[in-house]
GROMACS .gro file of C-alpha atoms in nm:
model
  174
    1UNK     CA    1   0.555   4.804  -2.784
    2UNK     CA    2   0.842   4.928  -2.602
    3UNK     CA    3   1.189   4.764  -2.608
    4UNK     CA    4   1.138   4.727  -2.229
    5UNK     CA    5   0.773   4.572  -2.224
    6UNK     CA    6   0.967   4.362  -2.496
    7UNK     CA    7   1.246   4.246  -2.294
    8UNK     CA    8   1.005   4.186  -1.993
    9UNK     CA    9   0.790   3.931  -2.224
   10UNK     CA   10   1.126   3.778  -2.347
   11UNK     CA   11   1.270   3.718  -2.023
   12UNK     CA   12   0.915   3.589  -1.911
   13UNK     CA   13   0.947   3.307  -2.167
   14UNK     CA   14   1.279   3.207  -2.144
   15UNK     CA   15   1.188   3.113  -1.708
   16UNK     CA   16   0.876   2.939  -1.848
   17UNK     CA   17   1.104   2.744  -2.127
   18UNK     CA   18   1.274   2.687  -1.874
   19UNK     CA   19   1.082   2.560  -1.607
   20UNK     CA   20   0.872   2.340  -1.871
   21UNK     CA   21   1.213   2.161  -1.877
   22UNK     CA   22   1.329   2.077  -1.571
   23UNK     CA   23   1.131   1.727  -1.516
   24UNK     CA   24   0.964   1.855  -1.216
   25UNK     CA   25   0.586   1.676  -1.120
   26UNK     CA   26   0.376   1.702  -0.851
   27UNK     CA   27   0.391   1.462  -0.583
   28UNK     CA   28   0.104   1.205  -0.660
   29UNK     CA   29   0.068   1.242  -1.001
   30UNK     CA   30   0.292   1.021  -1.100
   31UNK     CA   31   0.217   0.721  -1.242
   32UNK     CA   32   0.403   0.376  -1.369
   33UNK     CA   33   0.420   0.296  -1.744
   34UNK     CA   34   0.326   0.000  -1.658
   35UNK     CA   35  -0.004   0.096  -1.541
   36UNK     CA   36  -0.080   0.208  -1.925
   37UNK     CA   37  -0.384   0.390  -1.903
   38UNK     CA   38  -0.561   0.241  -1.614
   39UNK     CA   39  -0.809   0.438  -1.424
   40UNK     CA   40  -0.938   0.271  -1.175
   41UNK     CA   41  -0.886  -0.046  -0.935
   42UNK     CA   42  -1.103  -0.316  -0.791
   43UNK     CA   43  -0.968  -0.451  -0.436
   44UNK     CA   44  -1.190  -0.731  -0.333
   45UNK     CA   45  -1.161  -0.879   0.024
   46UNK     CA   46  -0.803  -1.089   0.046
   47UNK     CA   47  -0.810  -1.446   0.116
   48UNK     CA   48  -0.707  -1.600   0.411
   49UNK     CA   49  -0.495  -1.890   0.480
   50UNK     CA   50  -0.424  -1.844   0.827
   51UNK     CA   51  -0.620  -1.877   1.116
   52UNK     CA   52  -0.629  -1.511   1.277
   53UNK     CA   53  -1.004  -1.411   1.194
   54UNK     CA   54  -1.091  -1.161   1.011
   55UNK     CA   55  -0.733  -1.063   0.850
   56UNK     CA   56  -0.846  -1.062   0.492
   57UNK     CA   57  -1.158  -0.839   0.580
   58UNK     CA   58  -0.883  -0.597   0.738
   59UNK     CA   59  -0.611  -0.596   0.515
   60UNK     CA   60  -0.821  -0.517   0.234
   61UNK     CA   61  -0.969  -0.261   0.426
   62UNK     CA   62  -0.652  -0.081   0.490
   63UNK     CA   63  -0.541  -0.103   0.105
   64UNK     CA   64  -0.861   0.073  -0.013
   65UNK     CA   65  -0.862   0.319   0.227
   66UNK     CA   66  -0.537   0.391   0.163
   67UNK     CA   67  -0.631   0.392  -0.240
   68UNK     CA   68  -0.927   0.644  -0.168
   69UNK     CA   69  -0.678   0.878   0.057
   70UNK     CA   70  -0.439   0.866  -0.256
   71UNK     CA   71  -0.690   0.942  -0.498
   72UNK     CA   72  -0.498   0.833  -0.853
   73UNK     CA   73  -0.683   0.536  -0.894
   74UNK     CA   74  -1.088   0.519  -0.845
   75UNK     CA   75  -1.195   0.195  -0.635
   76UNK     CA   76  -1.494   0.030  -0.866
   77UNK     CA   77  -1.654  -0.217  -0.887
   78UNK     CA   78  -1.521  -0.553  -1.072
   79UNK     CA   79  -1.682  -0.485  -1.397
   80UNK     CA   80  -1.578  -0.152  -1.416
   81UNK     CA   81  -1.228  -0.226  -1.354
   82UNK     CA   82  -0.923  -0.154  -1.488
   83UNK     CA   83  -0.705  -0.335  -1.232
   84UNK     CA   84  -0.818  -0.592  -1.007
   85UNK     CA   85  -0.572  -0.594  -0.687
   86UNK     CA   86  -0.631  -0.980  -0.543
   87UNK     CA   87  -0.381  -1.096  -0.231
   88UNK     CA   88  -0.375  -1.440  -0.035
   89UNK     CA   89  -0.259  -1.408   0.291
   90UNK     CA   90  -0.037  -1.711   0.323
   91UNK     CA   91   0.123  -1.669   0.658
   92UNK     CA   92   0.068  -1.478   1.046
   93UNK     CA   93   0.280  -1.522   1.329
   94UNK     CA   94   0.367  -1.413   1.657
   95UNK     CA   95   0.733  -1.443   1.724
   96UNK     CA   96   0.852  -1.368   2.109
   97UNK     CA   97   1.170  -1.092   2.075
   98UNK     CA   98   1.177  -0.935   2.423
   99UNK     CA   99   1.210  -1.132   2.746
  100UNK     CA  100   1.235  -1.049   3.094
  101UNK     CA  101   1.498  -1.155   3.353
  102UNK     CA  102   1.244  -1.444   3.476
  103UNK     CA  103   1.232  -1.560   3.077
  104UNK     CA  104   0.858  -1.460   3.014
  105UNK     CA  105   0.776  -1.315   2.722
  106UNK     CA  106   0.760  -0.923   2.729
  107UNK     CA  107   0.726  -0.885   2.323
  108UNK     CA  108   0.637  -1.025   2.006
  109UNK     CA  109   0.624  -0.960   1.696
  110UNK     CA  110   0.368  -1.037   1.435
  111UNK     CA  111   0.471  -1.071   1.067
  112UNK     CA  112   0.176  -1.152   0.776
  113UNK     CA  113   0.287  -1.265   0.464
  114UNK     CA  114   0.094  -1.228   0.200
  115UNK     CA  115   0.099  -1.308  -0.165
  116UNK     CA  116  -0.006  -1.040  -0.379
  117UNK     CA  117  -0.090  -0.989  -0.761
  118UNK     CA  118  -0.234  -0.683  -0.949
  119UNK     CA  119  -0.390  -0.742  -1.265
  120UNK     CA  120  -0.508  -0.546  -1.574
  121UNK     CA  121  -0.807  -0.639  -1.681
  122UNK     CA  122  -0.794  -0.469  -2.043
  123UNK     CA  123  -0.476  -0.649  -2.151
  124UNK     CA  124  -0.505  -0.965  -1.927
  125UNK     CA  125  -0.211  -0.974  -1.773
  126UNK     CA  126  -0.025  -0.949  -1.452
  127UNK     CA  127   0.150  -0.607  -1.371
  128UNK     CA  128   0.248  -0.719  -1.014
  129UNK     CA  129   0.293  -1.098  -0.885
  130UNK     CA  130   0.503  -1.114  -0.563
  131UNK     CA  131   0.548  -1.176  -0.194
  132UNK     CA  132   0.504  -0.910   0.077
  133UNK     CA  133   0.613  -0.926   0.457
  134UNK     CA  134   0.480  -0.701   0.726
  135UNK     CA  135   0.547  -0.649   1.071
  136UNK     CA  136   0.536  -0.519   1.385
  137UNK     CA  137   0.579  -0.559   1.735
  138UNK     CA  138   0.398  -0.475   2.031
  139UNK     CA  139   0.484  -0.540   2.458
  140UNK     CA  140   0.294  -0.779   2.688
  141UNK     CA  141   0.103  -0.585   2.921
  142UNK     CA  142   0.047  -0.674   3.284
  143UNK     CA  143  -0.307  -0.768   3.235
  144UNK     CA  144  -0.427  -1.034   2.981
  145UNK     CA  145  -0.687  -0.770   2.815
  146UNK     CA  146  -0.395  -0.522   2.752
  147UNK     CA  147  -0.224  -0.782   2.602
  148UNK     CA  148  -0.487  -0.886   2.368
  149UNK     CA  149  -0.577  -0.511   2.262
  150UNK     CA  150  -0.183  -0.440   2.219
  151UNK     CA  151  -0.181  -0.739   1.983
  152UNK     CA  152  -0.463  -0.612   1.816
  153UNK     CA  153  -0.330  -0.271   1.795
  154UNK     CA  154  -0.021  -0.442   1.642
  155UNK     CA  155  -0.217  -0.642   1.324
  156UNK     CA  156  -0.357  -0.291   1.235
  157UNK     CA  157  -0.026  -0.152   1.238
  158UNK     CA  158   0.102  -0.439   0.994
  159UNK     CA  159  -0.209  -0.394   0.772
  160UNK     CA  160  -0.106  -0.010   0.775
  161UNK     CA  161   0.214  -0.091   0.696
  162UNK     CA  162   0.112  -0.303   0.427
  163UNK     CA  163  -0.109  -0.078   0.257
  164UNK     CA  164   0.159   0.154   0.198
  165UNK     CA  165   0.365  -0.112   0.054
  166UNK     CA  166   0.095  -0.197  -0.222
  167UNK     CA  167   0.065   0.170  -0.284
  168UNK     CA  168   0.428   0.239  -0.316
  169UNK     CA  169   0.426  -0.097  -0.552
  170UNK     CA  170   0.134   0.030  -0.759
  171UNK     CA  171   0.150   0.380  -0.799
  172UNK     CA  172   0.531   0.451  -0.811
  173UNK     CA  173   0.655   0.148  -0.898
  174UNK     CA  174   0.942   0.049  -0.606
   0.00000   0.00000   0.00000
């Protein structure tokens, strides 16, 4: 071998060395030590405590969509689980924030509070157990239907908003 190829190889492995070093991970692939060596999660429909319909249904739905788009942790089913994601949503509300010079209501603001805990089904106990906000707003519309679909618009913006914030929780931790 010649002292060139030699120095090639040498310099070749001292980038790698160094490189192997420097901490850096691909975005997704980290995961929380507190997570152990969990695989998969179950997210069952949330319960409801309020009375907008259908919330639970939704919010779940947003979370495990938002799980499958992430792809770290497969959705199963309960027995198969490693982690069992289970919410109550304790609290919705509209809260007028914008008002025009007549005093009518031109926006709102919806908040859902929700009670959430994420447990691990090999060692039987509770990774997560806290309280979540979400909100966000949306304008009052001239007619009543706009109003209604803007409001509607605005829940599936909070349970957006929320999903991220269980995934953030989950998967990185913060």
């Amino acid at each position: 071998m010649t002292g060139k190829r030699m120095g090639r190889r040498a310099l070749l492995a001292g980038v790698l060395l160094l490189l192997s070093g420097c901490g850096y991970t691909l975005e997704g692939t980290r995961r929380p030590a507190s997570l152990g060596a969990a695989r998969s999660i179950h997210i069952p429909i949330f319960v409801n405590e309020t009375r907008e319909p259908d919330l639970g249904r939704s919010l779940a739905s947003a979370v495990r969509e938002r799980f499958l788009l992430d792809g770290r942790l497969r959705l199963v089913d309960p027995a198969e689980a490693d982690l069992v994601l289970e919410a109550v949503i304790r609290e919705y509300r509209q809260d007028p924030i914008g008002f025009s010079g007549a005093d009518q209501v031109r926006r709102y603001r919806v908040l859902v509070r929700t009670h959430v805990r994420l447990r691990d089904t090999q060692r039987g106990r509770f990774i997560l157990n806290q309280e979540i906000d979400s909100e966000a707003e949306y304008g009052v519309a001239a007619a009543i239907g706009g109003s209604e679909q803007a409001r509607q618009q605005s829940t599936s913006s909070t349970a957006t908003r929320f999903a991220e914030d269980i995934l953030s929780l989950v998967l990185e931790g913060f």
